[in-house]
Structure formats: C-alpha cells, structure tokens
Short mmCIF file of C-alpha atoms (C1' of nucleotides) in Angstrom, two decimals:
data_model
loop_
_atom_site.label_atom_id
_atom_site.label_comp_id
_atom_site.label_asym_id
_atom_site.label_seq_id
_atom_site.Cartn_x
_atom_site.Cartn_y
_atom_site.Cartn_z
CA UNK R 1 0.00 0.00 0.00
CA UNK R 2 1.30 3.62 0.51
CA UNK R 3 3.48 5.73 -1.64
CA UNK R 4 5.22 2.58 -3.19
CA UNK R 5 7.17 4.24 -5.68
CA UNK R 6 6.79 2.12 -8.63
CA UNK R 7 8.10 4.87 -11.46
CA UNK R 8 6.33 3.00 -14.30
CA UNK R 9 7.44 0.11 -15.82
CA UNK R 10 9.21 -1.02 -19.02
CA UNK R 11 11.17 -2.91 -20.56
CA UNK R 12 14.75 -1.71 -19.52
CA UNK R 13 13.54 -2.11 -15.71
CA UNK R 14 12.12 -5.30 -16.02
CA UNK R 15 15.73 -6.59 -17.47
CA UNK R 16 17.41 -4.20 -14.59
CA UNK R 17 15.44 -5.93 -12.10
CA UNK R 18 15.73 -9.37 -13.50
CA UNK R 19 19.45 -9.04 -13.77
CA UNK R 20 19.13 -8.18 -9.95
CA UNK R 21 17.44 -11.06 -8.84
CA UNK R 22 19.69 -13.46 -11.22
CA UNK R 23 23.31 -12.07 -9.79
CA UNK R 24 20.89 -12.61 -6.38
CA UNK R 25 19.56 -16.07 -6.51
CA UNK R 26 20.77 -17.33 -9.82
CA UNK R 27 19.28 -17.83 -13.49
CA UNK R 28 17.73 -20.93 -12.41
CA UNK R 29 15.77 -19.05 -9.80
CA UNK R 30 14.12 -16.23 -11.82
CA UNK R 31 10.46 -16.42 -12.59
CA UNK R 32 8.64 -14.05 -13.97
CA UNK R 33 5.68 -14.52 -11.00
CA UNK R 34 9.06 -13.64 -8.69
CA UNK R 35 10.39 -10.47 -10.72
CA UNK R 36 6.24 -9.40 -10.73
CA UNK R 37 6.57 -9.18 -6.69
CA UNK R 38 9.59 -7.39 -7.02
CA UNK R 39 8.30 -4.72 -9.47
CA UNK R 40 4.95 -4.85 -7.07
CA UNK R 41 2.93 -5.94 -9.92
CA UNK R 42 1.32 -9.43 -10.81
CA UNK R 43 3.23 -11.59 -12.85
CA UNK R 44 0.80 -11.21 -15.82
CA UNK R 45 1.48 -7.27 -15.87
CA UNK R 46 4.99 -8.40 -17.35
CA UNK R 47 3.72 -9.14 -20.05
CA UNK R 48 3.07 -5.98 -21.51
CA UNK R 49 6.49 -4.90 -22.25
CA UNK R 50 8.27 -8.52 -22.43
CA UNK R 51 6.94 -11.25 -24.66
CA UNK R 52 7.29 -13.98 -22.89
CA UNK R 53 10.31 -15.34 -20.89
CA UNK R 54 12.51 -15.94 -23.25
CA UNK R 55 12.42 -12.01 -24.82
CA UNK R 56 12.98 -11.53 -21.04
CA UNK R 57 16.06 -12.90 -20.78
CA UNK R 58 17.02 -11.63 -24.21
CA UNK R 59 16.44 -8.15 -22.47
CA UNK R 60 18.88 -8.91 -19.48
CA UNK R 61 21.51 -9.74 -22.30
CA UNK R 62 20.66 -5.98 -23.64
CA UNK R 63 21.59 -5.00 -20.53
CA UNK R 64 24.67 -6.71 -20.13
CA UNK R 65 25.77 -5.76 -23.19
CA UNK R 66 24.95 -2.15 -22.11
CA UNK R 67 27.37 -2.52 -19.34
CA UNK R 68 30.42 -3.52 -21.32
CA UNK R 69 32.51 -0.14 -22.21
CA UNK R 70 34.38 -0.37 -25.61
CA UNK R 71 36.31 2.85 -26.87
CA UNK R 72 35.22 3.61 -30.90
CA UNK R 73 37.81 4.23 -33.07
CA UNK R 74 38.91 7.57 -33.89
CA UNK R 75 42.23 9.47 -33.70
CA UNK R 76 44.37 9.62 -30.96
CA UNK R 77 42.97 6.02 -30.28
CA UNK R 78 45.57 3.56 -30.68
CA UNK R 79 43.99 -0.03 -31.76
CA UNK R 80 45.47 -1.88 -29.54
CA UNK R 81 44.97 -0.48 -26.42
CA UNK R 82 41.31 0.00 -27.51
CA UNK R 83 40.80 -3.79 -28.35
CA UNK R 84 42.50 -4.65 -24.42
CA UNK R 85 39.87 -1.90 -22.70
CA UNK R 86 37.51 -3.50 -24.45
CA UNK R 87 38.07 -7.13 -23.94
CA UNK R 88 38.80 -6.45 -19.89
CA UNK R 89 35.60 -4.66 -19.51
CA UNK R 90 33.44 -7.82 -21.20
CA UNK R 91 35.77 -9.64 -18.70
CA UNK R 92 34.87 -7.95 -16.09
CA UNK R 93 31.23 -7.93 -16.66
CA UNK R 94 31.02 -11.71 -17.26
CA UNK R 95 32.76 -11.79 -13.38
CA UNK R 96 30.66 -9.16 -12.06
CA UNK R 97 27.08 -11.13 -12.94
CA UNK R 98 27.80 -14.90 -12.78
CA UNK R 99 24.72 -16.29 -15.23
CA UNK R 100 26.34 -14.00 -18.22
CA UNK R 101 28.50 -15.96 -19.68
CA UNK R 102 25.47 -18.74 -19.90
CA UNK R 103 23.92 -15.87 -21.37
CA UNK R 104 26.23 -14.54 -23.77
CA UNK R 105 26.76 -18.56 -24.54
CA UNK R 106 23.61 -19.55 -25.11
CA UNK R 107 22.10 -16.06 -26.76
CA UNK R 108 23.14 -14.32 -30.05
CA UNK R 109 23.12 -10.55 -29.89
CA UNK R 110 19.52 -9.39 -31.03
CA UNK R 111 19.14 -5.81 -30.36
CA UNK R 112 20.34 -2.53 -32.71
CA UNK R 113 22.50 -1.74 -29.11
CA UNK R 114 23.85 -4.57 -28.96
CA UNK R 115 25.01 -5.52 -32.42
CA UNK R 116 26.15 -2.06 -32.28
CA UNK R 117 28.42 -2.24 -29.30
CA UNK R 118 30.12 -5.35 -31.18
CA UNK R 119 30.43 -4.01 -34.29
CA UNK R 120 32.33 -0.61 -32.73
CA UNK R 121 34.69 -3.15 -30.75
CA UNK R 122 35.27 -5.19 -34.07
CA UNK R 123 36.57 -1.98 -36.09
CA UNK R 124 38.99 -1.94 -33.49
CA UNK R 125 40.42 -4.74 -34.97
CA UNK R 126 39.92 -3.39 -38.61
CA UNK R 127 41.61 -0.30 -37.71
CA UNK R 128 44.65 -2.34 -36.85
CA UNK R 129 45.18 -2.62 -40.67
CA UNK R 130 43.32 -6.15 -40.78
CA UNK R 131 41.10 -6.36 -43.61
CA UNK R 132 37.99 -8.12 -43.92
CA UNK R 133 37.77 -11.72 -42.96
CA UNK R 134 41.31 -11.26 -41.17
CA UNK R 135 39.68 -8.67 -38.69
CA UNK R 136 36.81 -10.41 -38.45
CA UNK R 137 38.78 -13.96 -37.47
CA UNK R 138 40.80 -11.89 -35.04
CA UNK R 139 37.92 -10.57 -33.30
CA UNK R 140 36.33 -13.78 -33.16
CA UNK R 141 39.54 -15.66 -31.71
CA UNK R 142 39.67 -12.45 -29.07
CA UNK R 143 36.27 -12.93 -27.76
CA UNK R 144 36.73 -16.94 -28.04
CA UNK R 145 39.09 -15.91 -25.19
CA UNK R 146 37.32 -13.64 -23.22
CA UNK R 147 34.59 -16.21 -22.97
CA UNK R 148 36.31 -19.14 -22.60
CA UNK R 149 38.34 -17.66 -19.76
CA UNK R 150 35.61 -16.63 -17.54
CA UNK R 151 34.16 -19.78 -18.25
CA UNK R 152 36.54 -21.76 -16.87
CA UNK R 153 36.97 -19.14 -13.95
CA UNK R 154 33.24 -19.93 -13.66
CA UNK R 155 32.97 -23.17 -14.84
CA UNK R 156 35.02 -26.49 -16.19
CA UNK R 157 37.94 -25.63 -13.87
CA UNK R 158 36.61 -23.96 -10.96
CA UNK R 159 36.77 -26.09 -7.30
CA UNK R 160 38.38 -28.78 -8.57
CA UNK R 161 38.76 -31.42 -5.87
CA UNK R 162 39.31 -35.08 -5.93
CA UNK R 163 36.54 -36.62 -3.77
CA UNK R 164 38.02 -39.00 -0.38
CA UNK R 165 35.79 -41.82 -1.31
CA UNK R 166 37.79 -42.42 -5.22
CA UNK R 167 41.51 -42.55 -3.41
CA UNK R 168 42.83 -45.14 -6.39
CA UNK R 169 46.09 -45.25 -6.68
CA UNK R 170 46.14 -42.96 -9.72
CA UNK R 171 44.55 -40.36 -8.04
CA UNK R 172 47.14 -39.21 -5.25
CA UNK R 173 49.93 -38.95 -8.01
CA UNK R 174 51.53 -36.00 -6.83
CA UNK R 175 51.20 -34.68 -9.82
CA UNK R 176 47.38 -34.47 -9.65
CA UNK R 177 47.65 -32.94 -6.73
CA UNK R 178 49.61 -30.22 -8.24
CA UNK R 179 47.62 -29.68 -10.99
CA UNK R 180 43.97 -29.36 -8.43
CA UNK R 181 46.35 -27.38 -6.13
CA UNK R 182 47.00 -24.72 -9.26
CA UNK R 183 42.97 -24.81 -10.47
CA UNK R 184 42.52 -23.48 -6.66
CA UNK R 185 44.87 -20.98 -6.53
CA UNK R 186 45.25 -19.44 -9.40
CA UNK R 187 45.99 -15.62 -9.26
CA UNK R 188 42.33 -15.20 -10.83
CA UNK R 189 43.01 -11.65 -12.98
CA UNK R 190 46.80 -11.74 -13.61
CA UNK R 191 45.64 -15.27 -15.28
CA UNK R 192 43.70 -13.21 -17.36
CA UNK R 193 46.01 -10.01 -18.38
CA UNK R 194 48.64 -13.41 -18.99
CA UNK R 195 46.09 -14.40 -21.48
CA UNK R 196 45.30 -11.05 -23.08
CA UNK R 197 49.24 -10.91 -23.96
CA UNK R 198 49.16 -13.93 -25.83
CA UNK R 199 46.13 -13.37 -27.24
CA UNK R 200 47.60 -10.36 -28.52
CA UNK R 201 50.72 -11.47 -29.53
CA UNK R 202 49.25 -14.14 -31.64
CA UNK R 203 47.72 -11.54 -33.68
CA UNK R 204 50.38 -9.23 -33.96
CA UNK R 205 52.55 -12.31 -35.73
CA UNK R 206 49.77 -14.11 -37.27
CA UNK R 207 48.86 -11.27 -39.49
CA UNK R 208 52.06 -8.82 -39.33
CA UNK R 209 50.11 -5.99 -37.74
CA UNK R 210 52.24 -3.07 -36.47
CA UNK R 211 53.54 -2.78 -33.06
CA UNK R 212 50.85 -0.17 -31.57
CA UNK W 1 2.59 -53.53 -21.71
CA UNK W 2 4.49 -56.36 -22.94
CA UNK W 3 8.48 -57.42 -22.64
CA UNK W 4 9.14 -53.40 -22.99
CA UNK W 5 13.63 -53.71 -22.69
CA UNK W 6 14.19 -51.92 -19.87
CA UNK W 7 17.84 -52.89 -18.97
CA UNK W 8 17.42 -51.95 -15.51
CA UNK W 9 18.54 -48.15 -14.97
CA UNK W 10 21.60 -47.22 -13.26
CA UNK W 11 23.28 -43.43 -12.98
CA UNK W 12 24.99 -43.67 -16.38
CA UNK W 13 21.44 -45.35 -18.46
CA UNK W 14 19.57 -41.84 -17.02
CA UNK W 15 22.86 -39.71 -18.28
CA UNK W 16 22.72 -41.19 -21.49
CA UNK W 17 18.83 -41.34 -21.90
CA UNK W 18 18.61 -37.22 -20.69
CA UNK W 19 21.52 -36.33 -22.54
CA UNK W 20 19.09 -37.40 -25.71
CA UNK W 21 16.54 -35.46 -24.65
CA UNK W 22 18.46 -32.43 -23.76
CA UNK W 23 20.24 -32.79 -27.66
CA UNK W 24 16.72 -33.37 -29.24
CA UNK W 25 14.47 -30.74 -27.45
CA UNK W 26 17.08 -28.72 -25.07
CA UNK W 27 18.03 -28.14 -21.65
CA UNK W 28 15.43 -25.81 -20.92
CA UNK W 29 12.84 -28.78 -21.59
CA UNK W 30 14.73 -31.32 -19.85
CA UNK W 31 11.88 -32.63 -16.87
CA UNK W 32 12.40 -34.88 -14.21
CA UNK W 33 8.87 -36.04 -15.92
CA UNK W 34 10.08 -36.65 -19.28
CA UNK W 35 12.78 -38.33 -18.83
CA UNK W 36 11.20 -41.05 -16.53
CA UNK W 37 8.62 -41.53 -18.96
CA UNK W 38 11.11 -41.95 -21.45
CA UNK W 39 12.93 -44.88 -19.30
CA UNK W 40 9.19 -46.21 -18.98
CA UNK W 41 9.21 -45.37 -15.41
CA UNK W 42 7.93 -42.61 -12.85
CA UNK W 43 9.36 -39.69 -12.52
CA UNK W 44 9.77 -40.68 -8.40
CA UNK W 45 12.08 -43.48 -9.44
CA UNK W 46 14.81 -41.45 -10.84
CA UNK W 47 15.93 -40.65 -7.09
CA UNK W 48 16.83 -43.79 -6.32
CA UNK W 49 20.15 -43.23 -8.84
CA UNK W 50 20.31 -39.85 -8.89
CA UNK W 51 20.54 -37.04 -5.91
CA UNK W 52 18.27 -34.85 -7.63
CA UNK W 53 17.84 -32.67 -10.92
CA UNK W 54 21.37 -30.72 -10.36
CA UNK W 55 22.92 -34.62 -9.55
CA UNK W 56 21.50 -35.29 -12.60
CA UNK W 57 22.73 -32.82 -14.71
CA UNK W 58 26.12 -33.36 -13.14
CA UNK W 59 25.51 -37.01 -14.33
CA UNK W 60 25.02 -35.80 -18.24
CA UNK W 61 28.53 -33.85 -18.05
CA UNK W 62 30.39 -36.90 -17.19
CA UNK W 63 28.67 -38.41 -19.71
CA UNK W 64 29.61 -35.15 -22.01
CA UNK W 65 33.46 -35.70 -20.89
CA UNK W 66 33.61 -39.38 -21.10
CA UNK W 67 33.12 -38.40 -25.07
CA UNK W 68 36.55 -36.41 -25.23
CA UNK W 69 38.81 -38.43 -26.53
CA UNK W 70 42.59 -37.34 -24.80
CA UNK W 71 45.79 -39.17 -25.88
CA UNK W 72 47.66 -40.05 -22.91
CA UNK W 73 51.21 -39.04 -23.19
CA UNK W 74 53.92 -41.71 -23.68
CA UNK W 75 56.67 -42.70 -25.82
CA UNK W 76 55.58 -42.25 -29.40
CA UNK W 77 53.18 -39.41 -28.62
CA UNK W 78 54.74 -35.69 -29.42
CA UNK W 79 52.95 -33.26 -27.39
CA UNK W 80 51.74 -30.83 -29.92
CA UNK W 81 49.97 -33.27 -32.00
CA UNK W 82 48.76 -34.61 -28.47
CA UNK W 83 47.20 -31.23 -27.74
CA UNK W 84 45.39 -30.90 -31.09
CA UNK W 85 44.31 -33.71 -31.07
CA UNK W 86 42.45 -33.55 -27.37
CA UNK W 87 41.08 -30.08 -28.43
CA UNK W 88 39.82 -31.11 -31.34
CA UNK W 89 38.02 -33.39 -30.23
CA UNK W 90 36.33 -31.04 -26.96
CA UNK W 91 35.61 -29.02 -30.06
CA UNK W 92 33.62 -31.68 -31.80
CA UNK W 93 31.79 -32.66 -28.48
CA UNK W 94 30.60 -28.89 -27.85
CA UNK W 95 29.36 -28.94 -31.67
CA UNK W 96 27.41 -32.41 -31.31
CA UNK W 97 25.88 -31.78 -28.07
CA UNK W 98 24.50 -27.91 -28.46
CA UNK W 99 23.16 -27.68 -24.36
CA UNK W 100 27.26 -28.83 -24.10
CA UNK W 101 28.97 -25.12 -23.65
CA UNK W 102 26.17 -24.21 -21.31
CA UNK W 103 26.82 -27.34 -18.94
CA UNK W 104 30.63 -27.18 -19.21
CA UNK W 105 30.60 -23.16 -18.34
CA UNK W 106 28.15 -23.45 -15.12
CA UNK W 107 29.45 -26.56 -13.45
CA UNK W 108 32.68 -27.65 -12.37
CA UNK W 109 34.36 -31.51 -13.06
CA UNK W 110 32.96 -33.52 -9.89
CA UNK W 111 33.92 -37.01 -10.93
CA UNK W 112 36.95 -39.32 -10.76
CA UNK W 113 36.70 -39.97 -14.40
CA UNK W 114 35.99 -36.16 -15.73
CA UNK W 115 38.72 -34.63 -13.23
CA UNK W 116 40.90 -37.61 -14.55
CA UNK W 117 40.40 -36.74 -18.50
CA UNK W 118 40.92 -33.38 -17.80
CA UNK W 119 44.15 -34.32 -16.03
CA UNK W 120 45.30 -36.80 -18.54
CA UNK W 121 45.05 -33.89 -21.26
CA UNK W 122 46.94 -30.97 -18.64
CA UNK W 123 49.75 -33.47 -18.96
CA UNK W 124 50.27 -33.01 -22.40
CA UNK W 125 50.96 -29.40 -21.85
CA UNK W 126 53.62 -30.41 -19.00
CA UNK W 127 55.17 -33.36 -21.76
CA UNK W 128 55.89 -29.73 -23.83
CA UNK W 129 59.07 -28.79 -21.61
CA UNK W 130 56.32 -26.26 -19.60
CA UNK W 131 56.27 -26.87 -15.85
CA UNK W 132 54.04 -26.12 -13.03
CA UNK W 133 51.91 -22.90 -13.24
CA UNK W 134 53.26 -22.32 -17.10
CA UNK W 135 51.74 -25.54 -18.08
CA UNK W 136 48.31 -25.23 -15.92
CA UNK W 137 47.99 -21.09 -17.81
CA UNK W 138 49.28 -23.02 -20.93
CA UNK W 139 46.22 -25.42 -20.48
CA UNK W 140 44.06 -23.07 -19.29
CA UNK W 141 44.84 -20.67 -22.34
CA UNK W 142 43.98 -23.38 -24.39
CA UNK W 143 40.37 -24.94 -23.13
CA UNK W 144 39.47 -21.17 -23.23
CA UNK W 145 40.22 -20.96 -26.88
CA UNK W 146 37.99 -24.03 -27.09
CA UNK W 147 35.45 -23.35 -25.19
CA UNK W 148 35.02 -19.97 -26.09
CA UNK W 149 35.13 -20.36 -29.91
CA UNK W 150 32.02 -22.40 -29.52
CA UNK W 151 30.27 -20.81 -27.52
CA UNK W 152 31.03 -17.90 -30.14
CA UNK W 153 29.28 -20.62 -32.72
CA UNK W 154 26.72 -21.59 -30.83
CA UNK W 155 25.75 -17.79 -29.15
CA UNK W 156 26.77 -14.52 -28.98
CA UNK W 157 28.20 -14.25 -32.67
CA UNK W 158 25.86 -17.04 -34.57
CA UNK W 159 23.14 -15.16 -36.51
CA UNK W 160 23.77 -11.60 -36.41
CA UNK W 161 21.14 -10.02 -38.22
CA UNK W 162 19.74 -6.52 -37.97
CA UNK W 163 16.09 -5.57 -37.83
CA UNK W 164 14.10 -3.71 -40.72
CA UNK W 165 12.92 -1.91 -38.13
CA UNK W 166 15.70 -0.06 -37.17
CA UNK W 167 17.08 1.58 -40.24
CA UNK W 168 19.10 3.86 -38.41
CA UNK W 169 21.59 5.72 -40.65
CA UNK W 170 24.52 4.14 -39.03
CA UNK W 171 22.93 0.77 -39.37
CA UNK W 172 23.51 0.82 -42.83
CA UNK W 173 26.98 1.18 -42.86
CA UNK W 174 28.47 -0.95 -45.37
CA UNK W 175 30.90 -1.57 -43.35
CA UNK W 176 28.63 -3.47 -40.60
CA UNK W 177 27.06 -4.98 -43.42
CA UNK W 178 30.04 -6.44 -43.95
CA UNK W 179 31.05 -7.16 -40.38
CA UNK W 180 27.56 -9.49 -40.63
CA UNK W 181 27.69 -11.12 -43.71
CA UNK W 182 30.96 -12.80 -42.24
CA UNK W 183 29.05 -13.69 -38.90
CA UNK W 184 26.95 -15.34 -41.32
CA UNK W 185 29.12 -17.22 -43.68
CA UNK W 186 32.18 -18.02 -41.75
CA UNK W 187 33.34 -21.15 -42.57
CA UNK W 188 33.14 -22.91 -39.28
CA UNK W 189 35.80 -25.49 -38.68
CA UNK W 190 38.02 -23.53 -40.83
CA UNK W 191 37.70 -21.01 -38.88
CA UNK W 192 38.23 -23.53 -35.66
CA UNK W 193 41.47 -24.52 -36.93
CA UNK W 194 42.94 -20.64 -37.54
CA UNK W 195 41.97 -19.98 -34.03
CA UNK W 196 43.92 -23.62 -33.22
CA UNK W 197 47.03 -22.65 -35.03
CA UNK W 198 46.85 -19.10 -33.09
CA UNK W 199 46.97 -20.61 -29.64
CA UNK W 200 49.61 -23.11 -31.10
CA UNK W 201 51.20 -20.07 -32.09
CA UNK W 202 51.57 -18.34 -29.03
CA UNK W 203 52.14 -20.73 -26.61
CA UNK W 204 55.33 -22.02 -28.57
CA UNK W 205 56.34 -18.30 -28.56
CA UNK W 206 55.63 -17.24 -25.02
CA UNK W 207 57.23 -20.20 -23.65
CA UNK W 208 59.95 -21.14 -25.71
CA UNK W 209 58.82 -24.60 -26.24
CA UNK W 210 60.58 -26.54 -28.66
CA UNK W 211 58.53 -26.88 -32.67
CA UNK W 212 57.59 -30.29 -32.08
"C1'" DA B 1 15.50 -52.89 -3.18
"C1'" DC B 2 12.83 -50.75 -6.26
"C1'" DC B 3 8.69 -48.53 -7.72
"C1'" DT B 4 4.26 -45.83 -7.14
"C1'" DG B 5 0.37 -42.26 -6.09
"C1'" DA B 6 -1.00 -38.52 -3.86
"C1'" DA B 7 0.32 -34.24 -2.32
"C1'" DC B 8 2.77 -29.63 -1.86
"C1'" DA B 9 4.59 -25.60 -3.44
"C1'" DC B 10 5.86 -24.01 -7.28
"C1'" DC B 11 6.28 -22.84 -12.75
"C1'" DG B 12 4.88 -20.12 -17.83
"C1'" DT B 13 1.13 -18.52 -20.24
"C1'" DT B 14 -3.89 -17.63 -21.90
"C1'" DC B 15 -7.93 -15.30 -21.46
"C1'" DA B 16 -11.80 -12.87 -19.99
"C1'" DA B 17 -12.61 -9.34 -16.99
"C1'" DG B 18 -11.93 -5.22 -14.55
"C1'" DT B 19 -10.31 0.09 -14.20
"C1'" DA X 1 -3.69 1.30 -21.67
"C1'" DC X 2 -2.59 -1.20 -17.96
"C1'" DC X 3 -3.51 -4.50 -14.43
"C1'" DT X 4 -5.83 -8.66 -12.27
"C1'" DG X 5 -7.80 -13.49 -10.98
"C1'" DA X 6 -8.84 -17.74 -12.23
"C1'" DA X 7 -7.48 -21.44 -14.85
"C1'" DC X 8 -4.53 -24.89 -17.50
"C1'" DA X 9 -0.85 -27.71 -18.13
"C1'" DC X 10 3.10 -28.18 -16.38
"C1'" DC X 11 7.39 -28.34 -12.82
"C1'" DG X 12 10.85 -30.61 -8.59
"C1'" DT X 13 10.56 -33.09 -4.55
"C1'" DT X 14 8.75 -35.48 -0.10
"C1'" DC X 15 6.62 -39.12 1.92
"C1'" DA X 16 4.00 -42.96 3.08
"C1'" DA X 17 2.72 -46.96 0.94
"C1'" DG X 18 3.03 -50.86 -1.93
"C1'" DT X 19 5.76 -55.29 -3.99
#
DNA sequence: ACCTGAACACCGTTCAAGT
DNA sequence: ACCTGAACACCGTTCAAGT
C-alpha cells in the first residue's frame, strides 16, 4: 500500500530488475511470477512490455551488453589499447554477474544496441590494418578468449577437488595434486592479463600488424 | 505392456537417456517427468540413482566428458599433435551436443573420471618442456580458446542479423554490413582450426617450447 | 530394493474481466 | 492502456505406501 514508488514500468527495468534477482539467486531461480513481486505488480502485468520469458532474458543480455565499455575508433585512439579496454571490460562484466556468460553462450546478440556495441569493438580490430575476414577472425579468436576464460573461472575448472571416497592409486599422483592445487589458486586476474598478452601477440605475428 | 527392454537403470542409463533429450528438445525442456517416462518409469524413481535434478545434470557432463577423446602421453606421442588432437576433439563434443557449452561453463568436473580426463590432457601441456603454473595457464589458455570459440558458434556471434525496423543511418553502414555477412558465412571449422594454429602459435612463442 | 500415487509448493502462459 | 484473478498444463521433490 502507501506511496510505493513504482516509477512506471518497461522494458529496460524489467531486465534491470531481472538481472538483480539473477546475480541474487541465480538464473535458475528467476520467474517471472518472482520479478512481478519485485516490481509490485502481478506476474501477468509483465507481459506488456516482455513477450514472454525468453524475450525476457534476451532483455537482461541488452543489458549486459549495455554494461560492457568499448572505446570507438577515432584518432588519438591507438587499436590496440582500444581492443585490451575493451576485452577487460566484457571480462569484467562476465565476473561481475555470474549467469552472463550462460547468457552470452547460449544467446546471439539481437538488439540494434547490442550488435552495435560489437560491431564498434570489431573496427577496433579493422583499424589495426586487418582487412575483412582477417579482422573479423581476429575478433572472433579475441572474444573466443574472453569467454572461454571466464568460463573456466566460472565453470570447467573452478573447485576442482578429488573426492576422499575415489583414493585409487592414480589419483594421489603427486602430480594431480599439483595440478587441483594450481585450479585453486590461481591468481584469478593476472591469469587473465597473462592471457590477453598472448592473445595479442598471436595476432600481432599471425597477421604482421604493427607494433601499436 | 508387454516385454518393454528396460535394462534396468543405473546413474549412467539416465545420463545417457537425458543427454538425448536435452540434444533433441534442449536443456530448458529437460523434466524430471520426461525423462522417466522416457525410461518407462515414474518420474519418483529417478531418485533412487540420482541425488536430484542438479545430480542429474552433473551425471550428463560426465557423460559429455567421457566423449573427449585425450591421448595419454607416452613414448611415441609428441605433445603438440597430443594437444590438437584432445582439443579437437572437446571441439567436436561442444558442436554435437548444443546444451554442451552451457553445462561445461556453469558446473565444475565432480567425478573421478571427468577430473581424470581433464588431467590426462593438462599433462600433455607439461610433456611440452612447460612446468608447473606455465603448463596449468598453458592449459588453461587453451580450453578457453575451445570453449570460447564455440560458444562464439553456438551464441553470442551465430546469426547476427539486424532488424528492418531499425534503419538507423549508421545501421547501414556498409561496413557493418560487412562485419555481418561474415558472422553469417564463416566457414566454421576452418575457422576452428585458424583460431587452433593461433593458440599453437603463441604458446610455442611465449614459452619457448621446442617446434615439435 | 525398487517402484508408485498422492500431495505440496511451485512454474509459464492464456484469457476474460476489470479500471 | 494497464492490471488482475482464475485457470490450464506443467514443474521438482517429499513421503507414506506398496511389492
């Protein structure tokens, strides 16, 4: 009841909210009768400015996208550092909200914003003096890594941990125990800047692109 | 009715059978329900072999790694060809099974057998002269690649188009219309195997490993 | 040991109805 | 135009009961 300050819905807040309650509870957790009591609304009021579910969650990736901060090309912006800011901020979004990369995985790019933002981080690679497919492979093979990384951060190679009940012979080779001792501790972002310099190193030699 | 085969169920038989589902109708319809039905049984029954739904899903990525095929090092086996060869293959098993980047990004190794493969293949990195944390980023840099490229082909990148409705000046830029034609046409494994050589690439660069 | 049926607290979505 | 309530066909999971 009361002055609930509800400042009219649409679309953008329903993905805002959503987004909330994912990073809260997980993607697995959000239903659209849930984000309705958090908006103060029934669930069937959603409807109005989402299709269904699925256009829901394509409006979260909207909104992910919107947070990712790539610099457009233009003088004075050399392509190289452009293409790092660029990849470290997706990076750091895909950490910051931990269903995105199941997002970003699962969900092509839909929206004129969001093609958008990709298409000003891939003429960072174009204005590198790659042409054509070349840029567009190297942009590819940079956000492969991106991904991939904060998948596995995420993912694949997170908590590894041999369970007390296996204890075959195999599994106490010291070297196993090395290898689960390094998926724990790994120095989480210099793991990723490591990665960024080969990523970018392969490019420079693969297609004999200047040196900044 | 009638001598229906039901081979008695065990962990692996429900992997295997919801695995099938999940490849023909997604993860998203994947049911407790369903896939009892589909065994010829009630739902109710499944708990006898399997914790519950996340158990089970933890079930169908064993049964997702168990179809990686890894050359174990040894005498005979040079490392690089070792390494394709295991990524290749992780590549083929993310193509196959399209729910397969989504499972392997949200959900860590749990079994002897998975945490063993992925061992098996780390130790092809190590066989490369690289040792200790420069063989685990080696690895590392390397199922990124992997996992990321698909997910590239499978989301975010796949099927860039841009809406008639939009018709923004800048979203006519020939230039974008190029940067989505190739989104369109790439030429998929070709593509794979560029990306492959890249991470070859580097890692034999950043860590002075010897060419073969 | 293995399976079942009924039950509980949830889902997404439609539709006719309210303001 | 925006919101609601009831309804439908689903969910995962527990539990007591069957064989």
């Amino acid at each position: 009841m009361s002055t609930e300050e509800r400042p009219t819905l649409d679309r953008d807040r329903l993905a805002e909210t959503a987004l909330k309650l994912i990073d809260r509870d997980g993607l697995a957790a959000l239903s659209m009768r849930k984000l309705g009591a958090e908006l103060g609304v029934e669930a069937m009021s959603l409807y109005h400015y989402v299709k269904n579910k699925d256009d829901l969650l394509d409006s979260v990736l909207d909104c992910l996208y919107s947070e990712v901060d790539v610099l457009p090309q233009g003088p004075g912006v050399a392509w190289e550092p452009a293409i790092r800011h660029g990849l470290r901020s997706l990076h750091e979004v895909l950490l910051r909200h931990p269903a995105a990369v199941e997002l970003f995985s699962s969900r092509p790019a839909r929206s004129q914003a969001s093609i958008g933002k990709l298409f000003v981080s891939y003429q960072s690679f174009a204005a590198g003096g790659l042409e054509g497919l070349e840029a567009f492979q190297a942009f590819r093979f940079a956000v492969a890594y991106v991904l991939g990384h904060s998948a596995t951060e995420l993912g694949v190679l997170a908590q590894l941990k041999v369970d007390p009940s296996w204890s075959s012979s195999s599994m106490t080779d010291p070297a196993l125990q090395q290898f689960l001792e390094q998926s724990a501790k790994v120095p989480g972002s210099e793991m990723f800047e490591n990665g960024l310099d080969l990523v970018m190193s392969a490019l420079r030699s693969a297609y004999n692109v200047p040196q900044s």
